[in-house]
PDB file of C-alpha atoms in Angstrom:
ATOM      1  CA  MET A 101     106.897 153.326  67.102  1.00 81.00           C
ATOM      2  CA  ALA A 102     109.451 151.806  69.461  1.00 85.00           C
ATOM      3  CA  GLU A 103     110.893 155.200  70.132  1.00 85.00           C
ATOM      4  CA  ALA A 104     107.442 156.512  70.876  1.00 89.00           C
ATOM      5  CA  ILE A 105     106.737 153.742  73.424  1.00 92.00           C
ATOM      6  CA  ALA A 106     110.233 154.334  75.034  1.00 91.00           C
ATOM      7  CA  PHE A 107     109.741 158.079  75.230  1.00 92.00           C
ATOM      8  CA  TYR A 108     106.230 158.055  76.733  1.00 93.00           C
ATOM      9  CA  THR A 109     107.221 155.284  79.329  1.00 94.00           C
ATOM     10  CA  LEU A 110     110.440 157.224  80.304  1.00 94.00           C
ATOM     11  CA  ALA A 111     108.564 160.532  80.401  1.00 94.00           C
ATOM     12  CA  VAL A 112     105.989 159.183  82.761  1.00 95.00           C
ATOM     13  CA  LEU A 113     108.678 157.665  84.911  1.00 95.00           C
ATOM     14  CA  ILE A 114     110.917 160.761  84.963  1.00 95.00           C
ATOM     15  CA  LEU A 115     108.086 163.161  85.807  1.00 95.00           C
ATOM     16  CA  GLY A 116     106.528 160.788  88.418  1.00 95.00           C
ATOM     17  CA  LEU A 117     109.839 160.277  90.106  1.00 95.00           C
ATOM     18  CA  GLY A 118     110.552 163.960  90.008  1.00 95.00           C
ATOM     19  CA  VAL A 119     107.249 164.739  91.712  1.00 95.00           C
ATOM     20  CA  ALA A 120     108.208 162.056  94.252  1.00 95.00           C
ATOM     21  CA  VAL A 121     111.536 163.603  94.944  1.00 94.00           C
ATOM     22  CA  VAL A 122     109.899 166.983  95.656  1.00 93.00           C
ATOM     23  CA  THR A 123     106.876 165.768  97.716  1.00 92.00           C
ATOM     24  CA  THR A 124     108.179 162.930  99.866  1.00 91.00           C
ATOM     25  CA  PRO A 125     108.402 163.886 103.510  1.00 88.00           C
ATOM     26  CA  LYS A 126     111.346 161.646 104.371  1.00 88.00           C
ATOM     27  CA  THR A 127     114.690 163.000 102.975  1.00 89.00           C
ATOM     28  CA  VAL A 128     116.252 159.532 102.507  1.00 90.00           C
ATOM     29  CA  HIS A 129     113.283 158.348 100.291  1.00 92.00           C
ATOM     30  CA  SER A 130     113.684 161.541  98.298  1.00 93.00           C
ATOM     31  CA  VAL A 131     117.369 160.733  97.588  1.00 93.00           C
ATOM     32  CA  LEU A 132     116.464 157.119  96.534  1.00 94.00           C
ATOM     33  CA  PHE A 133     113.759 158.505  94.165  1.00 95.00           C
ATOM     34  CA  LEU A 134     116.525 160.820  92.766  1.00 94.00           C
ATOM     35  CA  VAL A 135     118.621 157.952  91.974  1.00 94.00           C
ATOM     36  CA  LEU A 136     115.794 156.153  89.985  1.00 95.00           C
ATOM     37  CA  ASN A 137     115.107 159.518  88.245  1.00 95.00           C
ATOM     38  CA  PHE A 138     118.792 159.816  87.063  1.00 95.00           C
ATOM     39  CA  LEU A 139     118.740 156.212  85.843  1.00 95.00           C
ATOM     40  CA  CYS A 140     115.584 156.878  83.838  1.00 95.00           C
ATOM     41  CA  VAL A 141     117.286 160.050  82.341  1.00 95.00           C
ATOM     42  CA  ALA A 142     120.281 157.885  81.556  1.00 95.00           C
ATOM     43  CA  ILE A 143     118.077 155.466  79.517  1.00 94.00           C
ATOM     44  CA  LEU A 144     116.492 158.464  77.819  1.00 94.00           C
ATOM     45  CA  TYR A 145     120.066 159.499  76.682  1.00 93.00           C
ATOM     46  CA  VAL A 146     120.485 156.024  75.106  1.00 91.00           C
ATOM     47  CA  VAL A 147     117.245 156.389  73.259  1.00 90.00           C
ATOM     48  CA  LEU A 148     118.634 159.787  72.073  1.00 89.00           C
ATOM     49  CA  ARG A 149     121.829 158.076  70.953  1.00 87.00           C
ATOM     50  CA  ALA A 150     124.134 159.747  73.443  1.00 88.00           C
ATOM     51  CA  GLU A 151     125.652 156.679  74.940  1.00 89.00           C
ATOM     52  CA  PHE A 152     128.710 158.338  76.391  1.00 91.00           C
ATOM     53  CA  LEU A 153     126.481 160.821  78.262  1.00 92.00           C
ATOM     54  CA  ALA A 154     124.316 157.941  79.551  1.00 93.00           C
ATOM     55  CA  VAL A 155     127.488 156.299  81.074  1.00 93.00           C
ATOM     56  CA  ILE A 156     128.535 159.607  82.512  1.00 92.00           C
ATOM     57  CA  GLN A 157     125.154 160.151  83.968  1.00 92.00           C
ATOM     58  CA  VAL A 158     125.190 156.841  85.749  1.00 94.00           C
ATOM     59  CA  LEU A 159     128.786 157.289  86.946  1.00 93.00           C
ATOM     60  CA  VAL A 160     128.808 160.921  88.005  1.00 91.00           C
ATOM     61  CA  TYR A 161     125.143 161.543  89.062  1.00 90.00           C
ATOM     62  CA  ALA A 162     123.809 158.179  90.163  1.00 88.00           C
ATOM     63  CA  GLY A 163     127.249 156.969  91.435  1.00 88.00           C
ATOM     64  CA  GLY A 164     128.879 160.144  92.748  1.00 90.00           C
ATOM     65  CA  ILE A 165     126.599 163.010  93.516  1.00 92.00           C
ATOM     66  CA  VAL A 166     123.787 160.844  95.029  1.00 92.00           C
ATOM     67  CA  VAL A 167     126.230 159.188  97.270  1.00 91.00           C
ATOM     68  CA  LEU A 168     127.386 162.503  98.464  1.00 91.00           C
ATOM     69  CA  TYR A 169     123.720 163.501  99.196  1.00 92.00           C
ATOM     70  CA  LEU A 170     123.205 160.106 101.094  1.00 91.00           C
ATOM     71  CA  PHE A 171     126.371 160.834 103.144  1.00 89.00           C
ATOM     72  CA  VAL A 172     125.105 164.224 104.160  1.00 90.00           C
ATOM     73  CA  VAL A 173     121.628 162.899 104.912  1.00 89.00           C
ATOM     74  CA  MET A 174     123.249 160.279 107.271  1.00 88.00           C
ATOM     75  CA  LEU A 175     125.724 162.899 108.782  1.00 86.00           C
ATOM     76  CA  VAL A 176     123.056 165.381 109.509  1.00 83.00           C
ATOM     77  CA  ASN A 177     121.463 163.882 112.706  1.00 74.00           C
ATOM     78  CA  LEU A 178     118.287 165.862 113.180  1.00 73.00           C
ATOM     79  CA  LYS A 179     116.704 166.015 116.580  1.00 72.00           C
ATOM     80  CA  ARG A 180     113.487 167.540 115.291  1.00 71.00           C
ATOM     81  CA  ALA A 181     111.637 167.513 111.956  1.00 72.00           C
ATOM     82  CA  PRO A 182     113.517 169.365 109.218  1.00 70.00           C
ATOM     83  CA  GLU A 183     110.410 171.398 108.365  1.00 71.00           C
ATOM     84  CA  ALA A 184     108.979 172.009 111.826  1.00 71.00           C
ATOM     85  CA  HIS A 185     109.511 175.707 111.918  1.00 72.00           C
ATOM     86  CA  GLU A 186     107.924 177.944 109.284  1.00 73.00           C
ATOM     87  CA  ASP A 187     108.706 181.585 108.750  1.00 73.00           C
ATOM     88  CA  PRO A 188     105.346 183.423 109.021  1.00 75.00           C
ATOM     89  CA  ARG A 189     106.487 185.591 106.202  1.00 76.00           C
ATOM     90  CA  ARG A 190     107.012 182.707 103.843  1.00 77.00           C
ATOM     91  CA  LEU A 191     104.672 182.749 100.750  1.00 78.00           C
ATOM     92  CA  ALA A 192     104.533 179.103  99.729  1.00 78.00           C
ATOM     93  CA  ARG A 193     101.226 179.638  97.853  1.00 84.00           C
ATOM     94  CA  LEU A 194     102.767 182.469  95.844  1.00 86.00           C
ATOM     95  CA  GLY A 195     105.755 180.143  95.105  1.00 83.00           C
ATOM     96  CA  LEU A 196     103.495 177.500  93.779  1.00 86.00           C
ATOM     97  CA  GLY A 197     101.634 179.965  91.778  1.00 88.00           C
ATOM     98  CA  LEU A 198     104.854 181.447  90.332  1.00 88.00           C
ATOM     99  CA  SER A 199     106.239 178.033  89.418  1.00 86.00           C
ATOM    100  CA  GLY A 200     102.903 177.265  87.646  1.00 87.00           C
ATOM    101  CA  ALA A 201     103.325 180.462  85.711  1.00 89.00           C
ATOM    102  CA  VAL A 202     106.787 179.269  84.767  1.00 86.00           C
ATOM    103  CA  LEU A 203     105.400 176.023  83.461  1.00 86.00           C
ATOM    104  CA  LEU A 204     102.725 178.013  81.543  1.00 88.00           C
ATOM    105  CA  GLU A 205     105.247 180.393  80.106  1.00 88.00           C
ATOM    106  CA  LEU A 206     107.534 177.496  78.965  1.00 85.00           C
ATOM    107  CA  ALA A 207     104.583 175.727  77.305  1.00 84.00           C
ATOM    108  CA  GLY A 208     103.509 178.890  75.714  1.00 86.00           C
ATOM    109  CA  ILE A 209     106.971 179.321  74.212  1.00 84.00           C
ATOM    110  CA  VAL A 210     107.012 175.734  72.929  1.00 81.00           C
ATOM    111  CA  VAL A 211     103.569 176.033  71.453  1.00 81.00           C
ATOM    112  CA  TYR A 212     104.344 179.349  69.823  1.00 82.00           C
ATOM    113  CA  SER A 213     107.747 178.442  68.304  1.00 80.00           C
ATOM    114  CA  TYR A 214     106.637 175.022  67.089  1.00 77.00           C
ATOM    115  CA  GLY A 215     103.239 176.170  66.025  1.00 72.00           C
ATOM    116  CA  ARG A 216     104.695 178.268  63.188  1.00 72.00           C
ATOM    117  CA  ALA A 217     107.773 176.150  62.170  1.00 66.00           C
ATOM    118  CA  ALA A 218     106.932 172.480  61.643  1.00 61.00           C
ATOM    119  CA  PRO A 219     108.730 170.525  64.353  1.00 58.00           C
ATOM    120  CA  SER A 220     111.745 168.697  62.993  1.00 63.00           C
ATOM    121  CA  SER A 221     111.595 164.879  62.931  1.00 65.00           C
ATOM    122  CA  ALA A 222     114.426 162.557  64.063  1.00 64.00           C
ATOM    123  CA  PRO A 223     117.053 162.146  61.332  1.00 65.00           C
ATOM    124  CA  ALA A 224     117.532 158.722  59.984  1.00 61.00           C
ATOM    125  CA  ALA A 225     119.830 156.346  61.731  1.00 59.00           C
ATOM    126  CA  PRO A 226     123.451 157.107  61.008  1.00 56.00           C
ATOM    127  CA  VAL A 227     125.290 154.619  58.762  1.00 52.00           C
ATOM    128  CA  GLU A 228     126.820 151.847  60.855  1.00 52.00           C
ATOM    129  CA  GLY A 229     130.511 151.947  61.711  1.00 50.00           C
ATOM    130  CA  ILE A 230     131.540 155.555  60.895  1.00 53.00           C
ATOM    131  CA  VAL A 231     132.611 156.890  64.226  1.00 61.00           C
ATOM    132  CA  GLY A 232     131.241 156.035  67.758  1.00 69.00           C
ATOM    133  CA  ASN A 233     129.529 158.647  69.892  1.00 81.00           C
ATOM    134  CA  THR A 234     132.294 158.581  72.457  1.00 86.00           C
ATOM    135  CA  GLU A 235     135.071 158.981  70.006  1.00 87.00           C
ATOM    136  CA  GLU A 236     133.364 161.894  68.208  1.00 86.00           C
ATOM    137  CA  LEU A 237     132.562 163.676  71.433  1.00 88.00           C
ATOM    138  CA  GLY A 238     136.190 163.245  72.695  1.00 89.00           C
ATOM    139  CA  TRP A 239     137.428 164.602  69.548  1.00 88.00           C
ATOM    140  CA  LEU A 240     135.320 167.719  69.859  1.00 88.00           C
ATOM    141  CA  LEU A 241     136.257 168.081  73.628  1.00 90.00           C
ATOM    142  CA  TYR A 242     140.027 167.864  72.939  1.00 91.00           C
ATOM    143  CA  THR A 243     140.080 170.069  69.885  1.00 91.00           C
ATOM    144  CA  ASP A 244     137.493 172.889  69.632  1.00 91.00           C
ATOM    145  CA  TYR A 245     136.512 172.847  73.315  1.00 92.00           C
ATOM    146  CA  LEU A 246     140.030 172.246  74.900  1.00 94.00           C
ATOM    147  CA  ILE A 247     140.068 175.525  76.834  1.00 94.00           C
ATOM    148  CA  PRO A 248     136.597 175.234  78.361  1.00 93.00           C
ATOM    149  CA  PHE A 249     137.524 171.634  79.199  1.00 93.00           C
ATOM    150  CA  GLU A 250     140.604 172.765  81.045  1.00 94.00           C
ATOM    151  CA  VAL A 251     138.702 175.511  82.848  1.00 94.00           C
ATOM    152  CA  ALA A 252     136.118 172.955  83.946  1.00 94.00           C
ATOM    153  CA  SER A 253     138.899 170.877  85.457  1.00 94.00           C
ATOM    154  CA  VAL A 254     140.159 173.954  87.312  1.00 95.00           C
ATOM    155  CA  LEU A 255     136.687 174.622  88.540  1.00 95.00           C
ATOM    156  CA  LEU A 256     136.447 171.005  89.873  1.00 94.00           C
ATOM    157  CA  LEU A 257     139.771 171.563  91.688  1.00 95.00           C
ATOM    158  CA  VAL A 258     138.628 174.728  93.209  1.00 95.00           C
ATOM    159  CA  ALA A 259     135.340 173.038  94.264  1.00 94.00           C
ATOM    160  CA  MET A 260     137.115 170.169  95.802  1.00 93.00           C
ATOM    161  CA  VAL A 261     139.490 172.475  97.882  1.00 94.00           C
ATOM    162  CA  GLY A 262     136.557 174.719  98.899  1.00 92.00           C
ATOM    163  CA  ALA A 263     134.505 171.745 100.037  1.00 90.00           C
ATOM    164  CA  ILE A 264     137.296 170.462 102.171  1.00 90.00           C
ATOM    165  CA  VAL A 265     137.884 173.798 103.721  1.00 90.00           C
ATOM    166  CA  LEU A 266     134.220 174.343 104.409  1.00 87.00           C
ATOM    167  CA  ALA A 267     133.550 171.020 105.938  1.00 82.00           C
ATOM    168  CA  ARG A 268     136.695 170.765 108.031  1.00 83.00           C
ATOM    169  CA  ARG A 269     136.192 171.034 111.750  1.00 78.00           C
ATOM    170  CA  GLU A 270     138.072 174.091 113.072  1.00 73.00           C
ATOM    171  CA  SER A 271     140.513 173.127 115.839  1.00 67.00           C
TER     172      SER A 271
ATOM    173  CA  MET B 277     103.051 158.556  65.811  1.00 69.00           C
ATOM    174  CA  GLU B 278     106.366 160.224  65.686  1.00 78.00           C
ATOM    175  CA  ILE B 279     108.342 161.796  68.395  1.00 82.00           C
ATOM    176  CA  THR B 280     109.519 165.263  67.488  1.00 83.00           C
ATOM    177  CA  SER B 281     111.860 167.595  69.330  1.00 84.00           C
ATOM    178  CA  ALA B 282     108.813 169.443  70.666  1.00 85.00           C
ATOM    179  CA  HIS B 283     107.989 166.379  72.804  1.00 87.00           C
ATOM    180  CA  TYR B 284     111.382 166.443  74.432  1.00 90.00           C
ATOM    181  CA  THR B 285     111.080 170.236  75.028  1.00 89.00           C
ATOM    182  CA  VAL B 286     107.855 169.762  76.780  1.00 89.00           C
ATOM    183  CA  LEU B 287     109.111 166.938  78.910  1.00 92.00           C
ATOM    184  CA  SER B 288     112.075 169.092  79.846  1.00 92.00           C
ATOM    185  CA  ALA B 289     109.931 172.168  80.651  1.00 91.00           C
ATOM    186  CA  ALA B 290     107.710 169.983  82.911  1.00 92.00           C
ATOM    187  CA  LEU B 291     110.740 168.564  84.834  1.00 93.00           C
ATOM    188  CA  PHE B 292     112.210 172.090  85.170  1.00 92.00           C
ATOM    189  CA  SER B 293     108.887 173.303  86.645  1.00 92.00           C
ATOM    190  CA  ILE B 294     108.871 170.450  89.107  1.00 93.00           C
ATOM    191  CA  GLY B 295     112.317 171.646  90.193  1.00 93.00           C
ATOM    192  CA  VAL B 296     111.227 175.272  90.538  1.00 92.00           C
ATOM    193  CA  ILE B 297     108.233 174.101  92.615  1.00 91.00           C
ATOM    194  CA  GLY B 298     110.661 172.115  94.864  1.00 91.00           C
ATOM    195  CA  VAL B 299     112.953 175.075  95.354  1.00 91.00           C
ATOM    196  CA  LEU B 300     110.129 177.479  96.126  1.00 89.00           C
ATOM    197  CA  VAL B 301     107.858 175.374  98.268  1.00 88.00           C
ATOM    198  CA  ARG B 302     110.141 172.924 100.233  1.00 87.00           C
ATOM    199  CA  ARG B 303     111.933 174.129 103.439  1.00 86.00           C
ATOM    200  CA  ASN B 304     114.403 171.363 103.804  1.00 88.00           C
ATOM    201  CA  VAL B 305     117.744 172.491 102.225  1.00 90.00           C
ATOM    202  CA  ILE B 306     118.865 168.980 101.103  1.00 91.00           C
ATOM    203  CA  ILE B 307     115.563 168.647  99.194  1.00 93.00           C
ATOM    204  CA  ILE B 308     116.201 172.128  97.645  1.00 93.00           C
ATOM    205  CA  PHE B 309     119.551 170.964  96.397  1.00 93.00           C
ATOM    206  CA  MET B 310     117.940 167.900  94.886  1.00 94.00           C
ATOM    207  CA  ALA B 311     115.365 170.085  93.178  1.00 95.00           C
ATOM    208  CA  ILE B 312     118.187 172.124  91.698  1.00 95.00           C
ATOM    209  CA  GLU B 313     119.770 168.849  90.325  1.00 94.00           C
ATOM    210  CA  LEU B 314     116.368 168.110  88.806  1.00 94.00           C
ATOM    211  CA  MET B 315     116.427 171.425  87.037  1.00 94.00           C
ATOM    212  CA  LEU B 316     119.867 170.765  85.720  1.00 95.00           C
ATOM    213  CA  ASN B 317     118.702 167.503  84.419  1.00 95.00           C
ATOM    214  CA  ALA B 318     115.831 169.070  82.632  1.00 95.00           C
ATOM    215  CA  VAL B 319     118.335 171.440  80.839  1.00 95.00           C
ATOM    216  CA  ASN B 320     120.551 168.332  79.997  1.00 95.00           C
ATOM    217  CA  ILE B 321     117.606 166.507  78.484  1.00 94.00           C
ATOM    218  CA  ASN B 322     116.812 169.526  76.328  1.00 93.00           C
ATOM    219  CA  LEU B 323     120.336 169.861  75.128  1.00 93.00           C
ATOM    220  CA  VAL B 324     120.777 166.252  74.310  1.00 92.00           C
ATOM    221  CA  ALA B 325     117.430 166.069  72.452  1.00 91.00           C
ATOM    222  CA  HIS B 326     118.375 169.085  70.271  1.00 89.00           C
ATOM    223  CA  ALA B 327     121.805 167.766  69.749  1.00 89.00           C
ATOM    224  CA  ARG B 328     120.247 164.652  68.227  1.00 88.00           C
ATOM    225  CA  TYR B 329     117.585 166.490  66.185  1.00 86.00           C
ATOM    226  CA  LEU B 330     119.901 169.131  64.794  1.00 85.00           C
ATOM    227  CA  GLU B 331     122.571 166.340  64.145  1.00 83.00           C
ATOM    228  CA  ASN B 332     125.136 168.312  66.029  1.00 83.00           C
ATOM    229  CA  LEU B 333     127.290 167.218  68.893  1.00 86.00           C
ATOM    230  CA  ILE B 334     127.918 170.615  70.550  1.00 89.00           C
ATOM    231  CA  GLY B 335     124.806 170.094  72.787  1.00 89.00           C
ATOM    232  CA  GLN B 336     126.358 166.940  74.092  1.00 91.00           C
ATOM    233  CA  VAL B 337     129.665 168.882  74.814  1.00 92.00           C
ATOM    234  CA  PHE B 338     127.664 171.405  76.800  1.00 93.00           C
ATOM    235  CA  VAL B 339     125.967 168.532  78.898  1.00 93.00           C
ATOM    236  CA  VAL B 340     129.464 167.429  79.936  1.00 93.00           C
ATOM    237  CA  PHE B 341     130.215 170.979  81.245  1.00 94.00           C
ATOM    238  CA  VAL B 342     126.750 171.166  82.924  1.00 94.00           C
ATOM    239  CA  ILE B 343     127.479 167.844  84.740  1.00 94.00           C
ATOM    240  CA  ALA B 344     130.927 169.053  85.807  1.00 93.00           C
ATOM    241  CA  VAL B 345     129.395 172.301  87.259  1.00 93.00           C
ATOM    242  CA  ALA B 346     126.553 170.241  88.909  1.00 93.00           C
ATOM    243  CA  ALA B 347     129.203 168.079  90.662  1.00 92.00           C
ATOM    244  CA  ALA B 348     131.058 171.168  91.875  1.00 93.00           C
ATOM    245  CA  GLU B 349     127.790 172.790  93.040  1.00 92.00           C
ATOM    246  CA  ALA B 350     126.823 169.703  94.983  1.00 92.00           C
ATOM    247  CA  ALA B 351     130.130 169.418  96.686  1.00 91.00           C
ATOM    248  CA  VAL B 352     130.459 173.021  97.740  1.00 93.00           C
ATOM    249  CA  GLY B 353     126.789 173.291  98.608  1.00 92.00           C
ATOM    250  CA  LEU B 354     126.792 170.281 100.873  1.00 91.00           C
ATOM    251  CA  GLY B 355     129.979 171.485 102.467  1.00 90.00           C
ATOM    252  CA  ILE B 356     128.329 174.740 103.426  1.00 90.00           C
ATOM    253  CA  LEU B 357     125.367 172.815 104.615  1.00 89.00           C
ATOM    254  CA  LEU B 358     127.412 170.632 107.028  1.00 88.00           C
ATOM    255  CA  ALA B 359     129.289 173.733 108.201  1.00 88.00           C
ATOM    256  CA  PHE B 360     126.015 175.505 108.868  1.00 87.00           C
ATOM    257  CA  PHE B 361     124.504 172.401 110.587  1.00 87.00           C
ATOM    258  CA  ARG B 362     127.448 172.255 112.863  1.00 86.00           C
ATOM    259  CA  ASN B 363     126.752 175.806 114.101  1.00 84.00           C
ATOM    260  CA  LYS B 364     122.962 175.914 114.220  1.00 82.00           C
ATOM    261  CA  GLU B 365     121.739 172.252 114.198  1.00 81.00           C
ATOM    262  CA  THR B 366     119.053 172.860 111.543  1.00 81.00           C
ATOM    263  CA  VAL B 367     118.568 172.167 107.856  1.00 83.00           C
ATOM    264  CA  ASN B 368     115.368 174.290 107.734  1.00 84.00           C
ATOM    265  CA  ILE B 369     115.931 177.118 105.219  1.00 84.00           C
ATOM    266  CA  ASP B 370     113.528 179.418 107.188  1.00 81.00           C
ATOM    267  CA  GLU B 371     115.949 179.382 110.133  1.00 81.00           C
ATOM    268  CA  MET B 372     118.915 180.187 107.933  1.00 81.00           C
ATOM    269  CA  ASN B 373     118.622 183.915 108.226  1.00 79.00           C
ATOM    270  CA  ILE B 374     121.721 185.064 109.984  1.00 79.00           C
ATOM    271  CA  MET B 375     122.912 186.957 106.812  1.00 78.00           C
ATOM    272  CA  ARG B 376     119.491 188.307 105.817  1.00 73.00           C
ATOM    273  CA  TRP B 377     119.514 191.685 107.466  1.00 64.00           C
TER     274      TRP B 377
END
C-alpha cells in the first residue's frame, strides 16, 4: 500500500514536471522544472531499492548536468525570442501526431505483452544485512563489467576534450 | 492494490513520449536537449524497475553507463551549441540549416 501511494504520487509529479519542461516558454523555468523532475526520479529509485543510483542521479544529473544547462542558458544572451522564426516547411502537427503514435505503440506493446503473461509482482524484501546495494553494484562493475566501465571512462575523457575544443574561442 | 512492473513500464513509456513530443515540436535547441535527457531518464526508470522485479542487478549496471553517456552527450552538445551561437547568434533549430543542403 505504501509503495502504491509513493508510486502514484511520484508518477504524477514526474509526468507533470516533464510536461512543464517541454511546454514552458522560458528556458530558465524549463531547466528548474528539469531539476525537480530529476529529484523525483531519484526518489523513485529509492522506492525501487536502487539507493546508489538515487545518489548518482542527484550528484550527476541534478548537480552536474543541470548546472551545465544553466550555465549555457546564462551564457547564451539572446537578443530576440528563441522561437521567433519558424521554418514554413516545419510540420509541428505531424510531429505531435507521430509522438502520439509512439505513445500508442508503446502502450499497445505493454498491454499485449502483459495481457498474456501475468505481470510479475515485487519480490519480497531481501533479508536484512546481506550486502548493500552499493557494494553489490560495485562488485558487478569491477568484475563482470570491468571493460565496459573502462570504455565509459575513456568516452568521458573524449567528451571532455571534445567539449573544451568545441567551446574554445579561436584566436 | 499492488504495483507491478507493468505500472513502471507505462510510466516510462509516457515519460519517453513526452520527450519525443519535446524533440519534435519545440524549436529551442536547449529545450530539445532537455527533452532528450527526459527520454534517457524514462529508459533508466524502465531498467531500474525491471532490475528490481527480475531480482537482477544488471539493469542497474546499465543505468550507470546510460548516465555516463548522458553526461558526455550533454557536454559535447552544449559545446556545439555555444560554438554555433558564437557564429550565428541563434538557438532556434529552424535557423540551423547551414549543413542541410
